[in-house]
mmCIF file of C-alpha atoms in Angstrom:
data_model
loop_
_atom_site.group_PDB
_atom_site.id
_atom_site.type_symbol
_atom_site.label_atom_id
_atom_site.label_comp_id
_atom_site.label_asym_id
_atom_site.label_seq_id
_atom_site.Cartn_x
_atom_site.Cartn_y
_atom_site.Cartn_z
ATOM 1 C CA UNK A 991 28.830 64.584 60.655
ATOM 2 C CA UNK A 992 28.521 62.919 64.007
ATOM 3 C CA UNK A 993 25.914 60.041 64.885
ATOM 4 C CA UNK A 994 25.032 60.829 68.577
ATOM 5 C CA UNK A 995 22.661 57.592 68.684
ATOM 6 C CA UNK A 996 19.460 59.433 69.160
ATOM 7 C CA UNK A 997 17.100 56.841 66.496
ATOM 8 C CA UNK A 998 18.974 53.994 68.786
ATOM 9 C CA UNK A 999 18.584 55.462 72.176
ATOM 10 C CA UNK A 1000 15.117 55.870 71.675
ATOM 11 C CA UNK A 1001 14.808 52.535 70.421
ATOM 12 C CA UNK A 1002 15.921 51.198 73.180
ATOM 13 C CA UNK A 1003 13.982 53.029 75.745
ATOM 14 C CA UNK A 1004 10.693 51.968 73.150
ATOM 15 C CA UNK A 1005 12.117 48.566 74.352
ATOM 16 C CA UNK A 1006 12.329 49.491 77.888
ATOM 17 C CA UNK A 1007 9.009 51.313 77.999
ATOM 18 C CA UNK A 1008 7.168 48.055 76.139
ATOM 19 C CA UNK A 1009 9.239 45.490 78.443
ATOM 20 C CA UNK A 1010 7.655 47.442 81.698
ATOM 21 C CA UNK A 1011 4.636 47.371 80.270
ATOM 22 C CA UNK A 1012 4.149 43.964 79.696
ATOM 23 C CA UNK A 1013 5.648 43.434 83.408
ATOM 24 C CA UNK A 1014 3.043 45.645 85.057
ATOM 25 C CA UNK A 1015 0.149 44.046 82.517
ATOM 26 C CA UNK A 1016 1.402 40.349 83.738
ATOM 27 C CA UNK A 1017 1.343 41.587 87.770
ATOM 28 C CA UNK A 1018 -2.011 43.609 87.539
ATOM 29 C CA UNK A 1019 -3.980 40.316 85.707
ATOM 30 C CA UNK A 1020 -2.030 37.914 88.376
ATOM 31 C CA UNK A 1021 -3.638 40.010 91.068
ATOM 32 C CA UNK A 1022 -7.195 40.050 89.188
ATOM 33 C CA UNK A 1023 -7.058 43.204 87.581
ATOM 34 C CA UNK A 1024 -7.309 43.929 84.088
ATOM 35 C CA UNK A 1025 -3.947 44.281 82.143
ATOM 36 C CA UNK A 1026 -5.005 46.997 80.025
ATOM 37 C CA UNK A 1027 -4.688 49.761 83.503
ATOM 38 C CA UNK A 1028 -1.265 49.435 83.197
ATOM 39 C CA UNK A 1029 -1.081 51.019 80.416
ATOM 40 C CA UNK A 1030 -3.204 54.351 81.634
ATOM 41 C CA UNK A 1031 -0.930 57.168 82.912
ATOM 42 C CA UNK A 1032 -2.201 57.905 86.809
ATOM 43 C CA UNK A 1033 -5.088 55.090 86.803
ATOM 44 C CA UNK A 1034 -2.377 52.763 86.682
ATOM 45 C CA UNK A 1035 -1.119 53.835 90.238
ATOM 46 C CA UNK A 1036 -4.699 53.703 91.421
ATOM 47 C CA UNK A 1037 -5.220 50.153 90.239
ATOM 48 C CA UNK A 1038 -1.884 49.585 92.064
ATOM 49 C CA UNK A 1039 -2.182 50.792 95.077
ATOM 50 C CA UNK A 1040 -5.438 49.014 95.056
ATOM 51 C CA UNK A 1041 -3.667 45.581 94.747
ATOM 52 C CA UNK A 1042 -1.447 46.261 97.740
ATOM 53 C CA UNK A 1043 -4.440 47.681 99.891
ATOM 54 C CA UNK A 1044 -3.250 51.407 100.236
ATOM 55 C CA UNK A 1045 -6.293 53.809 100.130
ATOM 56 C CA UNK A 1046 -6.255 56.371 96.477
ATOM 57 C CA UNK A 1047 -5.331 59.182 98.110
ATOM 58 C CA UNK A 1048 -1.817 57.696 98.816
ATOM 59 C CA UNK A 1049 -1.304 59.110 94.815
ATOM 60 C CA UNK A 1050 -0.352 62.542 96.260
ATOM 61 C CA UNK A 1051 2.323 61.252 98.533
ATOM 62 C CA UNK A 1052 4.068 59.603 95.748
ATOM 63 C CA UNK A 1053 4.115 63.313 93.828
ATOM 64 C CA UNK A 1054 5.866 65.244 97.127
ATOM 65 C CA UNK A 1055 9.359 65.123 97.064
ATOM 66 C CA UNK A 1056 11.388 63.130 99.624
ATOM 67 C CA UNK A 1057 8.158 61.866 100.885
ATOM 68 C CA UNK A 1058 7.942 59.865 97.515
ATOM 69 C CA UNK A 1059 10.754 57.472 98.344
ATOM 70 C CA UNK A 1060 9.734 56.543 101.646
ATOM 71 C CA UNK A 1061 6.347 55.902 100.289
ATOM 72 C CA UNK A 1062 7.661 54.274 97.232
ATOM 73 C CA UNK A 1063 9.501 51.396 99.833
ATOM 74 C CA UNK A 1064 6.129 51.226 101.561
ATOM 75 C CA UNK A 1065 4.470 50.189 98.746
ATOM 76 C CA UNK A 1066 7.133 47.966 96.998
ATOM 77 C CA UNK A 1067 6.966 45.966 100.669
ATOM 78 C CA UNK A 1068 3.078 45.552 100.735
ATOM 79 C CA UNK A 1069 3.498 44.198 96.602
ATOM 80 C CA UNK A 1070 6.358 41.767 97.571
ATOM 81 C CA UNK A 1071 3.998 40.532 100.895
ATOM 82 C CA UNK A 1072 0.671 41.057 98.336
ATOM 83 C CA UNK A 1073 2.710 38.100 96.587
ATOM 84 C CA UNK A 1074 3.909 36.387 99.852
ATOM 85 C CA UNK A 1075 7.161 37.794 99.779
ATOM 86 C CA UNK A 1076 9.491 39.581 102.837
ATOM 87 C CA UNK A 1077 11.647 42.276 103.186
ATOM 88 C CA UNK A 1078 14.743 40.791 101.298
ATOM 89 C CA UNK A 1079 12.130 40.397 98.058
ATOM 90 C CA UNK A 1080 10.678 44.294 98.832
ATOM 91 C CA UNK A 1081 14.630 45.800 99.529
ATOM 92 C CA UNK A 1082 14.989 43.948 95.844
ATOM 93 C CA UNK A 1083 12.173 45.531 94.290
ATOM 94 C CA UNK A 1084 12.794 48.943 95.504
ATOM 95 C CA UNK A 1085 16.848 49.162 94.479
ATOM 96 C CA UNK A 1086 16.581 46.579 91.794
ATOM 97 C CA UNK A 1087 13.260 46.835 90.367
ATOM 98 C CA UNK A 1088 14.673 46.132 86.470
ATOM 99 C CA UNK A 1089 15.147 42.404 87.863
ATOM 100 C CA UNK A 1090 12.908 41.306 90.675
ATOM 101 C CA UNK A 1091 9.623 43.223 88.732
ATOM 102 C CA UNK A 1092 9.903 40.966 86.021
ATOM 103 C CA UNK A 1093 10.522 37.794 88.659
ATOM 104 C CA UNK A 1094 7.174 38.778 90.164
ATOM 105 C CA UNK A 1095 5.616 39.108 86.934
ATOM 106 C CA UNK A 1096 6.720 35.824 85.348
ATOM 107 C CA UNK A 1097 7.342 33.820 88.013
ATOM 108 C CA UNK A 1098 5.057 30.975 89.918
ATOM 109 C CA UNK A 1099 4.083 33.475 92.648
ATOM 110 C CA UNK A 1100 0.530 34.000 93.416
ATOM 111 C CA UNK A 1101 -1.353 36.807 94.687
ATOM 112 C CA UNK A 1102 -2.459 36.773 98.212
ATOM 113 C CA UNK A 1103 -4.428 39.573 98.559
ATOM 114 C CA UNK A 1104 -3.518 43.301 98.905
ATOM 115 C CA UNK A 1105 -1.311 43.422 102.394
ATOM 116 C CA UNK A 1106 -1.797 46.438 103.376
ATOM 117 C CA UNK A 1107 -5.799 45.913 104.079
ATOM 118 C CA UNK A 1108 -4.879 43.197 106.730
#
């Protein structure tokens, strides 16, 4: 009988799913929000897009195909300037989100506001 790894596999994305959790929680309670909306399945892209400044309605963009992307960089540069960050810090988030998420959400950064409202 063959072990295919399934009880490890998901294991590890438990891991993965609890690690981005944590991130998110850390990011939503540096930008005054409570940690807890991370957590919640679609209120935790309202709570979100409320820290960068993008209005609620901007939810439906991120479900249309093609459309999603372009809006997903959009909002991954108004987090990284949200945190006084630039373009190199939003390029990271958006292709390399695994390592600069958790640098925004345990590193010395401070929220500046939401961005997108100025």
């Amino acid at each position: 009988m063959r072990g295919d790894g399934g009880v490890f596999e998901l294991i590890m994305q438990l891991v993965i799913i609890a690690l981005f959790a944590w991130v998110f929680w850390r990011i939503f309670e540096t930008a005054g929000k409570p940690g807890w909306a991370a957590l919640i399945p679609i209120y935790n892209i309202i709570v979100f897009l409320d820290i960068i400044g993008r209005p609620v309605w901007w939810i439906i963009l991120l479900f249309i195909p093609i459309v999603n992307v372009i809006v997903g960089f959009i909002v991954a540069l108004d987090l990284s300037r949200s945190f006084g960050h630039d373009l190199a810090f939003a390029l990271g988030l958006f292709f390399l989100g695994f390592i600069f998420y958790p640098i925004l959400a345990f590193g010395s950064d401070t929220y500046r506001g939401p961005a997108a409202a100025t």
